[in-house]
PDB file of C-alpha atoms in Angstrom:
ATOM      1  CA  UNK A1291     -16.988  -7.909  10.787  1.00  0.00           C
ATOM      2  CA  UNK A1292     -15.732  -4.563  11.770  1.00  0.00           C
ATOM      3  CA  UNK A1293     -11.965  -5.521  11.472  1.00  0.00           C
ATOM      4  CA  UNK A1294     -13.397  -6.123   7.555  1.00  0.00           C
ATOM      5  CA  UNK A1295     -13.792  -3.153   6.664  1.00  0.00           C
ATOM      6  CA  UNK A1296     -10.300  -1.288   7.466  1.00  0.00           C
ATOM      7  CA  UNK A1297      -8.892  -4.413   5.688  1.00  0.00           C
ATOM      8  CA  UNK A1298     -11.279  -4.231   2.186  1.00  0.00           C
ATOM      9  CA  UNK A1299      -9.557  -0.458   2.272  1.00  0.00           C
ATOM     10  CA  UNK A1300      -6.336  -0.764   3.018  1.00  0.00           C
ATOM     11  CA  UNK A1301      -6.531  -3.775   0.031  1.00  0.00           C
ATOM     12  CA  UNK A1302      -8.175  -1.586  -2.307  1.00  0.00           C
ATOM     13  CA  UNK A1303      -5.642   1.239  -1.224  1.00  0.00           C
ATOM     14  CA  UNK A1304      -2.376  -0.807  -1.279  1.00  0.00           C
ATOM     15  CA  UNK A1305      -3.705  -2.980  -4.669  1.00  0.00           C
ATOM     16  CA  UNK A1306      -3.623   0.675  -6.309  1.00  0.00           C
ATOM     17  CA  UNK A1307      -0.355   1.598  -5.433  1.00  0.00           C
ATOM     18  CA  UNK A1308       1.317  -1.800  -6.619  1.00  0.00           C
ATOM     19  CA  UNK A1309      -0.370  -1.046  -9.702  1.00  0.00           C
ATOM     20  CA  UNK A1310       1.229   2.431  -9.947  1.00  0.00           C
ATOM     21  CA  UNK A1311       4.681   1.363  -9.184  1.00  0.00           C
ATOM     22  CA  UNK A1312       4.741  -1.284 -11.479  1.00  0.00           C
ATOM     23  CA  UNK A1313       3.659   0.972 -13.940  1.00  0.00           C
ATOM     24  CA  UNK A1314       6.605   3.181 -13.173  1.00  0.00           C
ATOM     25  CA  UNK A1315       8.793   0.698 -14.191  1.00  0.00           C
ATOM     26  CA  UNK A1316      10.729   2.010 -17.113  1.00  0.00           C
ATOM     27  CA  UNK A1317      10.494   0.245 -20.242  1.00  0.00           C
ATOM     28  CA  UNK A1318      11.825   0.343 -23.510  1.00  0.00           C
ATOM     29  CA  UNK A1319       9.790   2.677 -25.941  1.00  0.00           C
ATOM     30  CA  UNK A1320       9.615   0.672 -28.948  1.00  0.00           C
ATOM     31  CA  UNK A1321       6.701   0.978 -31.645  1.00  0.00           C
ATOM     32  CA  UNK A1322       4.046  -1.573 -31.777  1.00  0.00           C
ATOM     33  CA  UNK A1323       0.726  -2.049 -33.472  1.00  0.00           C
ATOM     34  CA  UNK A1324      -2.104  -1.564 -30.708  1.00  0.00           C
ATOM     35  CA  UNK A1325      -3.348  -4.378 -29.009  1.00  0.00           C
ATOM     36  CA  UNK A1326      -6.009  -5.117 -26.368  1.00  0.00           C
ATOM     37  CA  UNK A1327      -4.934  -4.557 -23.059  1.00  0.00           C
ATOM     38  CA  UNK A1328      -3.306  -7.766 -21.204  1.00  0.00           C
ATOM     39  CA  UNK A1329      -5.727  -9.365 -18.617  1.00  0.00           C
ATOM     40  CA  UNK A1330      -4.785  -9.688 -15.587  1.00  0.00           C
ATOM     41  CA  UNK A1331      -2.989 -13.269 -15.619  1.00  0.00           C
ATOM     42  CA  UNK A1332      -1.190 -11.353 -18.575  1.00  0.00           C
ATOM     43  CA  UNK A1333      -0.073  -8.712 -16.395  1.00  0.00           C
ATOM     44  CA  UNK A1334       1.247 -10.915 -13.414  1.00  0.00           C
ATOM     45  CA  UNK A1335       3.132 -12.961 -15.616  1.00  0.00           C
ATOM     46  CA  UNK A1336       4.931 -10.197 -16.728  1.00  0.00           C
ATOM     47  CA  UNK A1337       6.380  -8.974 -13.165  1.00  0.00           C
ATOM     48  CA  UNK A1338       9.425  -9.864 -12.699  1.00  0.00           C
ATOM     49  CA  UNK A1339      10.778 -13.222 -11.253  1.00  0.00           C
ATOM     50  CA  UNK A1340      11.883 -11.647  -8.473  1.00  0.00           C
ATOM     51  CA  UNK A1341       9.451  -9.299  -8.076  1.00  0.00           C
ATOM     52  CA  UNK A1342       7.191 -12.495  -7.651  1.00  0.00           C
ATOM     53  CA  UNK A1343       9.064 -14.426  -5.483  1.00  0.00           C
ATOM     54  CA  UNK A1344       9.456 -11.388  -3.205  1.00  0.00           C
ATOM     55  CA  UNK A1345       5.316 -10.496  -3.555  1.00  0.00           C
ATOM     56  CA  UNK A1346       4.815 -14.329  -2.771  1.00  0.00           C
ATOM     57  CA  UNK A1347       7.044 -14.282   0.147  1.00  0.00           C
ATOM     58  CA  UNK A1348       5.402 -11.524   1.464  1.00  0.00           C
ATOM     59  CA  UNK A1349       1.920 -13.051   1.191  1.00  0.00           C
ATOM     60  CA  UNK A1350       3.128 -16.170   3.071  1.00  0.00           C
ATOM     61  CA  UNK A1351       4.569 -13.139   6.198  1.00  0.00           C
ATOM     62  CA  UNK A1352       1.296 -11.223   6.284  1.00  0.00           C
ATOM     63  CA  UNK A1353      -0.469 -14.758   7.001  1.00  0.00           C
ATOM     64  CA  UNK A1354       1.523 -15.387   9.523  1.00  0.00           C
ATOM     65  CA  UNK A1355       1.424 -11.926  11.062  1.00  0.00           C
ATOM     66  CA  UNK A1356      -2.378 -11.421  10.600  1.00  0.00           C
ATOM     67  CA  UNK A1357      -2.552 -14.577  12.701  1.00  0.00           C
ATOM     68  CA  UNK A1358      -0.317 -14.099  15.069  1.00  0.00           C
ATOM     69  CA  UNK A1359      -1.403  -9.929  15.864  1.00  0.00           C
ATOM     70  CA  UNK A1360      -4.922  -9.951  14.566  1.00  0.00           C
ATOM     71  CA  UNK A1361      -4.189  -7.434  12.383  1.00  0.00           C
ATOM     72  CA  UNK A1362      -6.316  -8.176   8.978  1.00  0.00           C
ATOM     73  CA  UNK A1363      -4.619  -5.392   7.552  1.00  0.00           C
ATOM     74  CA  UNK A1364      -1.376  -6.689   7.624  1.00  0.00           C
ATOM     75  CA  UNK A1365      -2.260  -9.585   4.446  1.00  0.00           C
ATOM     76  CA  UNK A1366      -1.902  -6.800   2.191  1.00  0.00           C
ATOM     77  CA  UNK A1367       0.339  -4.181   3.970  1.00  0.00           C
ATOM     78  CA  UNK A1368       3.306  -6.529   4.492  1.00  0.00           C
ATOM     79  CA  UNK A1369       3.267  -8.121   0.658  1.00  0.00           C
ATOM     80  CA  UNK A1370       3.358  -4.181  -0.716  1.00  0.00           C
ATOM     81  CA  UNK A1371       6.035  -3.587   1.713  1.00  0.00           C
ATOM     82  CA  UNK A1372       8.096  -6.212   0.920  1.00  0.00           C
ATOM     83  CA  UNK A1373       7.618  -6.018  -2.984  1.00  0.00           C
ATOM     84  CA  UNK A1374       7.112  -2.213  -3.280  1.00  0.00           C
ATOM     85  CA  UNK A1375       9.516  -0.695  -1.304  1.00  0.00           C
ATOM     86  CA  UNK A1376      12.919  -2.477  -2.985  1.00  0.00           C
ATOM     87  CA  UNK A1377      11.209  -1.335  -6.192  1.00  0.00           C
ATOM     88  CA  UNK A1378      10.451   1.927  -5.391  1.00  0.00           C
ATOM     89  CA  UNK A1379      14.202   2.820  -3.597  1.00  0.00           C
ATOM     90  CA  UNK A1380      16.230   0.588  -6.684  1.00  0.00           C
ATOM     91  CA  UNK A1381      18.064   2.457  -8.908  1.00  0.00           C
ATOM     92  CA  UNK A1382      16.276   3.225 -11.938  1.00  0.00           C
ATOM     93  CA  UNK A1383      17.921   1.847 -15.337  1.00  0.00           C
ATOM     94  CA  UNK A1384      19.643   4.845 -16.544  1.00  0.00           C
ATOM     95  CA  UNK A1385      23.075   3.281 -15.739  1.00  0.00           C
ATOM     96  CA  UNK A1386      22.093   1.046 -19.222  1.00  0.00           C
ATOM     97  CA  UNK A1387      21.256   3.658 -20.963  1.00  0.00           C
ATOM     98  CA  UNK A1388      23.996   5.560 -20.188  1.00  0.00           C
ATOM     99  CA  UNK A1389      26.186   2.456 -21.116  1.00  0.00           C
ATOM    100  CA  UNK A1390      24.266   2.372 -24.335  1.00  0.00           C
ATOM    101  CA  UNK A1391      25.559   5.546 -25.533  1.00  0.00           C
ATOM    102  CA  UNK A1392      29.165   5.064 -24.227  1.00  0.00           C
ATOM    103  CA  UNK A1393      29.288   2.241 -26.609  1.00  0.00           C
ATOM    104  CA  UNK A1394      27.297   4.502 -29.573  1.00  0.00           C
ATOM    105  CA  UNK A1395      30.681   6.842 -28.911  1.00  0.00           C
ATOM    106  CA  UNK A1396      32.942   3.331 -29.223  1.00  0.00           C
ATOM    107  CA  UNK A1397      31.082   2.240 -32.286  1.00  0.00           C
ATOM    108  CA  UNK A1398      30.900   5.896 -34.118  1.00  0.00           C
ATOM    109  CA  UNK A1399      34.935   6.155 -33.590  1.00  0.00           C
ATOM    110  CA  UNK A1400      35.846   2.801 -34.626  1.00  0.00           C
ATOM    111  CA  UNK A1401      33.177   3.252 -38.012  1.00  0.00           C
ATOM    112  CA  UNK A1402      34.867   6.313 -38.055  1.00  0.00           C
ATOM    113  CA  UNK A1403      38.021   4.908 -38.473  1.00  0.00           C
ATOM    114  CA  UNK A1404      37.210   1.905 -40.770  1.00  0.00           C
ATOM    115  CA  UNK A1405      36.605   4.459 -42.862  1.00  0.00           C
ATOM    116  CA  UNK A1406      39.596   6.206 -43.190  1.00  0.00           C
ATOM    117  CA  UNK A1407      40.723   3.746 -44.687  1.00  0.00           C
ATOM    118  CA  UNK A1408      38.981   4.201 -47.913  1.00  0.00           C
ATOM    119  CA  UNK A1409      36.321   1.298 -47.746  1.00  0.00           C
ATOM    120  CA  UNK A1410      32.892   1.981 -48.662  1.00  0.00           C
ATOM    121  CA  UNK A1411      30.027   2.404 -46.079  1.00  0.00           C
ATOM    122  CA  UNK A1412      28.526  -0.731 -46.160  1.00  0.00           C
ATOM    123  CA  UNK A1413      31.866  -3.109 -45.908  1.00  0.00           C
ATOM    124  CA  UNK A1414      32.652  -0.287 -43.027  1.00  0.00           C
ATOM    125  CA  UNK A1415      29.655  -1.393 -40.951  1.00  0.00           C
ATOM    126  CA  UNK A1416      30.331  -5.048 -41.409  1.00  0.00           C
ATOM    127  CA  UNK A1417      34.177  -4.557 -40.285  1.00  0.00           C
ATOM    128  CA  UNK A1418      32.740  -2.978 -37.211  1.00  0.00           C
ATOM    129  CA  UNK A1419      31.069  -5.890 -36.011  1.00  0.00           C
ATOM    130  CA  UNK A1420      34.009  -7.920 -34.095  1.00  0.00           C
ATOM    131  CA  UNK A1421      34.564  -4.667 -31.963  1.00  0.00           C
ATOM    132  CA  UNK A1422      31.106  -3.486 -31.434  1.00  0.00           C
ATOM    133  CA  UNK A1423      30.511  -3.146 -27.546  1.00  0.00           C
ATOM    134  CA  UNK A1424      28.483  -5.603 -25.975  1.00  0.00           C
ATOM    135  CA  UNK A1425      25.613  -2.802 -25.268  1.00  0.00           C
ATOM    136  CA  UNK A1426      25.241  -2.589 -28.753  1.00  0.00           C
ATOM    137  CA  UNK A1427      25.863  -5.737 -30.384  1.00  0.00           C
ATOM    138  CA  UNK A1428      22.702  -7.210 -31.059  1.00  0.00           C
ATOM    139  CA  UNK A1429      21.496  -3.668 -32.935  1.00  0.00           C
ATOM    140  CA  UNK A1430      24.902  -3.727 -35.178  1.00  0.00           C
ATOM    141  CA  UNK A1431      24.856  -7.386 -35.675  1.00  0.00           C
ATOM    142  CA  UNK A1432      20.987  -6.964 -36.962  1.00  0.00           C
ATOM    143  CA  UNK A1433      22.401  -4.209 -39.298  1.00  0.00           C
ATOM    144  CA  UNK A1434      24.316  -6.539 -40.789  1.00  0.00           C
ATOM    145  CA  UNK A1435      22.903  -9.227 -41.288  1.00  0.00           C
ATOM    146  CA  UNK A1436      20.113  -6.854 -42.874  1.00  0.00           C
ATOM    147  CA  UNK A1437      22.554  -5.498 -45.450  1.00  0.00           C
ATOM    148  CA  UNK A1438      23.840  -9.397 -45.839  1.00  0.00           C
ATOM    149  CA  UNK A1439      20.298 -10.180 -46.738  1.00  0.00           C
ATOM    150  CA  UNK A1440      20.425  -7.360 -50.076  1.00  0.00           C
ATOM    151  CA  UNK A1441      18.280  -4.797 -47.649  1.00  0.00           C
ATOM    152  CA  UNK A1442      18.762  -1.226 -49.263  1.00  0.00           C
ATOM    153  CA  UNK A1443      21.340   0.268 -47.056  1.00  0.00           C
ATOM    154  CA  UNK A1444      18.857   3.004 -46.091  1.00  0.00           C
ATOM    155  CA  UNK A1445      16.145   0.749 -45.060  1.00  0.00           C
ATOM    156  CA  UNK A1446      18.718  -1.155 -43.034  1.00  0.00           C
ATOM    157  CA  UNK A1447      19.458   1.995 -41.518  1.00  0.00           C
ATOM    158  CA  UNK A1448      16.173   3.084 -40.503  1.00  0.00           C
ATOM    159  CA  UNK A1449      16.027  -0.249 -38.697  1.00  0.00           C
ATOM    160  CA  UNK A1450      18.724  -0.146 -36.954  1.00  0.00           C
ATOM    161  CA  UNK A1451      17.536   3.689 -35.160  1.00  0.00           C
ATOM    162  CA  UNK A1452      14.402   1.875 -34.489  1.00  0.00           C
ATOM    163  CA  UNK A1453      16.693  -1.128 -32.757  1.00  0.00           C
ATOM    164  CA  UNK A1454      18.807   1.315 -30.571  1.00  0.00           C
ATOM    165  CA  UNK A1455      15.329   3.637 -29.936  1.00  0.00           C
ATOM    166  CA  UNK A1456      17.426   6.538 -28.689  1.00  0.00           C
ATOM    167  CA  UNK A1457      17.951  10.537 -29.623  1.00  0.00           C
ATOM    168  CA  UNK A1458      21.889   9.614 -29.775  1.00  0.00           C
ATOM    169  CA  UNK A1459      21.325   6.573 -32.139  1.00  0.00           C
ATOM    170  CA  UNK A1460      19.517   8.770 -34.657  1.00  0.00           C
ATOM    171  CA  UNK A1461      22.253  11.165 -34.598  1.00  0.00           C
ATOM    172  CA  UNK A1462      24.552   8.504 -36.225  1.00  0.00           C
ATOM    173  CA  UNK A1463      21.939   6.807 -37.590  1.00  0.00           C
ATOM    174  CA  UNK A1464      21.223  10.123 -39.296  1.00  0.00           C
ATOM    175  CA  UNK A1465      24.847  10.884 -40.570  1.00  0.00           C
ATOM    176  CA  UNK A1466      24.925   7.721 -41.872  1.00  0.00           C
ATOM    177  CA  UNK A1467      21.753   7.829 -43.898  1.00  0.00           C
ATOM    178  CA  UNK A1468      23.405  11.008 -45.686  1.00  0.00           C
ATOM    179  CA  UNK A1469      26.524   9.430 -46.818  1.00  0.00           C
ATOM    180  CA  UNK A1470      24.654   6.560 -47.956  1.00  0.00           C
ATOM    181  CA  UNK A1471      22.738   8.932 -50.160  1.00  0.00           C
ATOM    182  CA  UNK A1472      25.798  11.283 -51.388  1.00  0.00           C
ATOM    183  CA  UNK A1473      28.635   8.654 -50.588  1.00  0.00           C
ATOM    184  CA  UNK A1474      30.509  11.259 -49.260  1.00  0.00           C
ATOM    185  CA  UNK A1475      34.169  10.738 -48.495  1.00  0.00           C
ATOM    186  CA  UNK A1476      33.890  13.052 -45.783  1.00  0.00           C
ATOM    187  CA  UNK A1477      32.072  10.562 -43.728  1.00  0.00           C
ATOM    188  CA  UNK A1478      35.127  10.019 -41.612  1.00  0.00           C
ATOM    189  CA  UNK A1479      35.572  12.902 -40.175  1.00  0.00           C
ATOM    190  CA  UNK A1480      31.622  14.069 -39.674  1.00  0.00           C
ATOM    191  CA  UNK A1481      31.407  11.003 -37.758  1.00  0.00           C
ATOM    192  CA  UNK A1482      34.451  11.497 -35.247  1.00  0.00           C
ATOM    193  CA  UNK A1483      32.744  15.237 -34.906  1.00  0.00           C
ATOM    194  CA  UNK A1484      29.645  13.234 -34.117  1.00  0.00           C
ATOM    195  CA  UNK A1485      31.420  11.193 -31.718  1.00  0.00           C
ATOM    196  CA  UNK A1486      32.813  13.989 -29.583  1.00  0.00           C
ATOM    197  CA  UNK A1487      29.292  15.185 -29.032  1.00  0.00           C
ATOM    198  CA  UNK A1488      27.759  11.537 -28.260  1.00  0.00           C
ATOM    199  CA  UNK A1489      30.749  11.719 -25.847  1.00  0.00           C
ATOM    200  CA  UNK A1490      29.848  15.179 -24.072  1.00  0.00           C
ATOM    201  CA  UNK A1491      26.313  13.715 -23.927  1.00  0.00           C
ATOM    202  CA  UNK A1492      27.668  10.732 -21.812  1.00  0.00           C
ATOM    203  CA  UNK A1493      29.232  12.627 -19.721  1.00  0.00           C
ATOM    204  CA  UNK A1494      26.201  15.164 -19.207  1.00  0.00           C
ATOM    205  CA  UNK A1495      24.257  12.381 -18.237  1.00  0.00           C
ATOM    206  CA  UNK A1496      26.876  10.846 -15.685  1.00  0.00           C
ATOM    207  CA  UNK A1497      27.081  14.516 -14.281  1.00  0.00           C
ATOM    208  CA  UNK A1498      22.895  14.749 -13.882  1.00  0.00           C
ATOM    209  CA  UNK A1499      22.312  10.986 -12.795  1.00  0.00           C
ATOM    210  CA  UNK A1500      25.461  11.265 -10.057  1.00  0.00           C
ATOM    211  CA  UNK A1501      22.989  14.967  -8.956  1.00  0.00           C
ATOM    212  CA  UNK A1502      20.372  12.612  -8.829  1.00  0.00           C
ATOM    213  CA  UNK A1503      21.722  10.043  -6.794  1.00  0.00           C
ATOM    214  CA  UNK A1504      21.843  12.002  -3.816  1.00  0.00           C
ATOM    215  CA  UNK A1505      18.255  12.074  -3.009  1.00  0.00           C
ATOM    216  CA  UNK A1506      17.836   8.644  -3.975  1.00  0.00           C
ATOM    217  CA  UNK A1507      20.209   7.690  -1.261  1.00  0.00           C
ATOM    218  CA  UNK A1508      18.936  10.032   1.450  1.00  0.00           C
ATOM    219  CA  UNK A1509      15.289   8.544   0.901  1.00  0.00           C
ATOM    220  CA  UNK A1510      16.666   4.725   1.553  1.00  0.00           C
ATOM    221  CA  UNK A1511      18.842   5.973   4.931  1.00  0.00           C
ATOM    222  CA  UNK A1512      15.382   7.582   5.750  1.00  0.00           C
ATOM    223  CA  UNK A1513      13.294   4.790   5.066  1.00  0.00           C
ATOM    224  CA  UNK A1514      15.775   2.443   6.616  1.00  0.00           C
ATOM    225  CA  UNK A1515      15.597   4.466   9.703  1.00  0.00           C
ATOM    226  CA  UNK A1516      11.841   4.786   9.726  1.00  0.00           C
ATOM    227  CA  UNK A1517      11.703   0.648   9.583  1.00  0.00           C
ATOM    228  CA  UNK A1518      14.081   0.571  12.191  1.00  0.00           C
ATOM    229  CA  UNK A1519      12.515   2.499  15.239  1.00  0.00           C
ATOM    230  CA  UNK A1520       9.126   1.488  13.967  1.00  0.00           C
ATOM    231  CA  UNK A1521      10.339  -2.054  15.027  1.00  0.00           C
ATOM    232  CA  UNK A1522      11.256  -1.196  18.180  1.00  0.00           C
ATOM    233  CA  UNK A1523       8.589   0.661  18.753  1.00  0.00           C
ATOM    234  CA  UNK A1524       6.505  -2.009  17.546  1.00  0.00           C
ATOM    235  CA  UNK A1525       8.280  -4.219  20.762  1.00  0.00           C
ATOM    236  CA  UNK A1526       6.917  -2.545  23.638  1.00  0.00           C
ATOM    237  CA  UNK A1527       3.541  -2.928  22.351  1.00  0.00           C
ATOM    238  CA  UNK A1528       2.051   0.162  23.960  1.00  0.00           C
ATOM    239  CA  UNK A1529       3.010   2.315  20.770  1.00  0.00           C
ATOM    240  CA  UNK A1530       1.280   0.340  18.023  1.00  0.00           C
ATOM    241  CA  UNK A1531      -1.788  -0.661  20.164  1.00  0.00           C
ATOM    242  CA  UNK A1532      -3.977   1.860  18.958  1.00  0.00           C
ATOM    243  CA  UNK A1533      -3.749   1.190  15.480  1.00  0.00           C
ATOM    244  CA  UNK A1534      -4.943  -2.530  16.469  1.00  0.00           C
ATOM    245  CA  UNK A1535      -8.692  -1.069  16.226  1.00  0.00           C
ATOM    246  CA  UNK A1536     -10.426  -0.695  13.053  1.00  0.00           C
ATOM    247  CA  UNK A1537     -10.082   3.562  13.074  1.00  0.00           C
ATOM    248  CA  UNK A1538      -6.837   2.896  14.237  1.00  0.00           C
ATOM    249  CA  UNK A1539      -5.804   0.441  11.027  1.00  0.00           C
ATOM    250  CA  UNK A1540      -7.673   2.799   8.506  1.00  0.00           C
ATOM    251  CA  UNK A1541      -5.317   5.462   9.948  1.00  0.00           C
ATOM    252  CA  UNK A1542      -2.345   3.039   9.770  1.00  0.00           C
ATOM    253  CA  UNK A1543      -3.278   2.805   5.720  1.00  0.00           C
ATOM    254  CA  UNK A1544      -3.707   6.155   5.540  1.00  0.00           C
ATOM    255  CA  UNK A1545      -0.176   7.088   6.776  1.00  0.00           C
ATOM    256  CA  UNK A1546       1.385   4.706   4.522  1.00  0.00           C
ATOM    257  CA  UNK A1547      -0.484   5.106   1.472  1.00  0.00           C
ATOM    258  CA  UNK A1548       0.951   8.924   2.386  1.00  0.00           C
ATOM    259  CA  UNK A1549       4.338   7.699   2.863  1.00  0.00           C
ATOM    260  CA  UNK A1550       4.909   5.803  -0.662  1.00  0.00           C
ATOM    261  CA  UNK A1551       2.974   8.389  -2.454  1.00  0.00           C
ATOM    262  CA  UNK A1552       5.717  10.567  -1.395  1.00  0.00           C
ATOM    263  CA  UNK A1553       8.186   8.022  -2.678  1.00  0.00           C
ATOM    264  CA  UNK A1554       6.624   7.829  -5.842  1.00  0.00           C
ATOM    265  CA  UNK A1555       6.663  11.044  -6.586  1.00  0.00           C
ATOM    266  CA  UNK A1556      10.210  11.618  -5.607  1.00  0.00           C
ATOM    267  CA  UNK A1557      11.190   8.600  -7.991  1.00  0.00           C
ATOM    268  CA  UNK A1558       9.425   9.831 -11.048  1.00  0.00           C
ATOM    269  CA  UNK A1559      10.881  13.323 -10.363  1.00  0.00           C
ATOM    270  CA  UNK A1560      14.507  11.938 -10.957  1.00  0.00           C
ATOM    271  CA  UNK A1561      13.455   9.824 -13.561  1.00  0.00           C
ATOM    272  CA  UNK A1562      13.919  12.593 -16.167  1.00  0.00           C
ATOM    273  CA  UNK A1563      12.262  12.122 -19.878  1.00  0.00           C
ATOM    274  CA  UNK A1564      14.453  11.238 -22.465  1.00  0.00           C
ATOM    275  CA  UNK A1565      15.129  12.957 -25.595  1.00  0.00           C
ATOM    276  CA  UNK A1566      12.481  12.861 -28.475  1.00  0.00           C
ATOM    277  CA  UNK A1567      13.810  10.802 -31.616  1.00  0.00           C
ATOM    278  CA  UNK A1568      13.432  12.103 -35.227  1.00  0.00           C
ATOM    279  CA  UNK A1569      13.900   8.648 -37.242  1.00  0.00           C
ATOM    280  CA  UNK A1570      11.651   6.307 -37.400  1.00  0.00           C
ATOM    281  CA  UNK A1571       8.191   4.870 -36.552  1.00  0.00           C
ATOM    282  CA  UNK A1572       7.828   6.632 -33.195  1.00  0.00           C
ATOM    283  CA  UNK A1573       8.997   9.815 -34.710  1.00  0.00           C
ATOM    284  CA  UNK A1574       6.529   9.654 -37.025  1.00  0.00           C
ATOM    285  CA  UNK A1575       3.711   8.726 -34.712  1.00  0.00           C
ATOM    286  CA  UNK A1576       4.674  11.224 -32.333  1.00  0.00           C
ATOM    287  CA  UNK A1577       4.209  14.062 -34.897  1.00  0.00           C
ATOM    288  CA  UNK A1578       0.574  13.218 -35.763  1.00  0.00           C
TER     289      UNK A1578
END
């Protein structure tokens, strides 16, 4: 019964901070109507399938090392280390984003240059579409087959900053929405102005995420470190054999509940936030 008790906490303790990393996860920010929250078969199923094979596998070890060490602890401790920790030291997704508007520069230049050529705007964006970057090409290729489809181009538009959901893609998306309105010949060369700042923006953001990089890496060769002498350690058997009581295992969850909060909160430090949008639904939500 006692060796309960330090194992109902350290569950309730570890359960919590699965929850907060996979909350952490970054997601795309795209507008939808509200809806009831998921339940929780809703939520699992939407982890990951590696994420799940990893949490399973992890299960199945702290089985096996509950029963081999006594440790009841260890049924949750092991799972959250083995599913948390690649999660919490993986690179976040900015290298996508970052991607993403490289090929907004790509796109804007080669619009840019369609329209030199005297076309108007709308046989301009369908011309694009053989050379549109794969990062992009679902967005573009939605564009057109809007404006296929008789949309007004400036609906179409609108959709399409909604479909790339970034500051950058309402720039163009922006510029683009004007010469639609004026039909401005001078679309041409706004939009290769536009381009050289999309392209000083991508290489801002390779300049912060390399800065951020750095403690990234220094907190895996920590926690690698950490994992490694703690196994030794964990050999001799004299090191670990106080935590084997219950004070001992509360302690044990207490320390490591200490040690991810730390890595949480170094992760969401080099998150960043990204830019607010101006086009759009979650413009328009975000100023009410």
């Amino acid at each position: 019964m006692n060796g309960l008790l330090p194992a109902l906490f350290g569950a309730l303790t570890v359960a919590g901070l699965i929850g907060m990393a996979i909350a952490l996860r970054p997601t795309p920010d795209r507008p939808t109507a509200p809806r009831r929250p998921l339940p929780l078969a809703g939520r699992l199923r939407a982890i990951s399938p590696r994420s799940r094979k990893l949490l399973l596998a992890g299960c199945v070890a702290g089985v096996v090392t509950a029963l081999f060490t006594g440790w009841l602890i260890a049924i949750v401790l092991v799972p959250a280390a083995i599913a948390g920790l690649p999660l919490l030291l993986s690179k976040p997704p900015t290298g996508g984003q970052i991607n993403r508007v490289e090929a907004m520069e790509e796109w804007t230049r080669s619009l840019a240059g369609v329209l030199g050529g005297g076309v108007g705007l709308e046989q301009a964006l369908t011309a694009t579409l053989r050379s549109t970057p794969a990062a992009i090409k679902p967005e573009v290729t939605q564009l057109v087959a809007r404006l296929r489809a008789r949309w007004d181009t400036e609906a179409a538009l609108r959709a399409f900053a909604d479909d790339l959901n970034d500051a950058t893609g309402d720039l163009v998306s922006a510029n683009l929405l004007l010469a639609a309105r004026r039909r401005n010949r001078s679309l041409a060369s706004v939009l290769e102005g536009v381009a050289e700042s999309v392209a000083d923006d991508v290489a801002s953001r390779r300049r912060i995420e390399s800065g951020r990089a750095k403690p990234r890496g220094t907190a895996r060769l920590v926690t690698l470190i950490t994992v490694g002498v703690l196994g030794i350690l964990a050999l001799t058997g004299g090191y670990i054999e106080p935590y084997g009581t219950p004070v001992g295992q509360v302690t044990l969850g207490i320390l490591l509940t200490a040690y991810i909060g730390a890595l949480v909160w170094m992760r969401r430090m080099a998150q960043g936030k990204p830019l607010p949008r101006f086009i759009g639904a979650t413009a328009k939500a975000g100023a009410r």
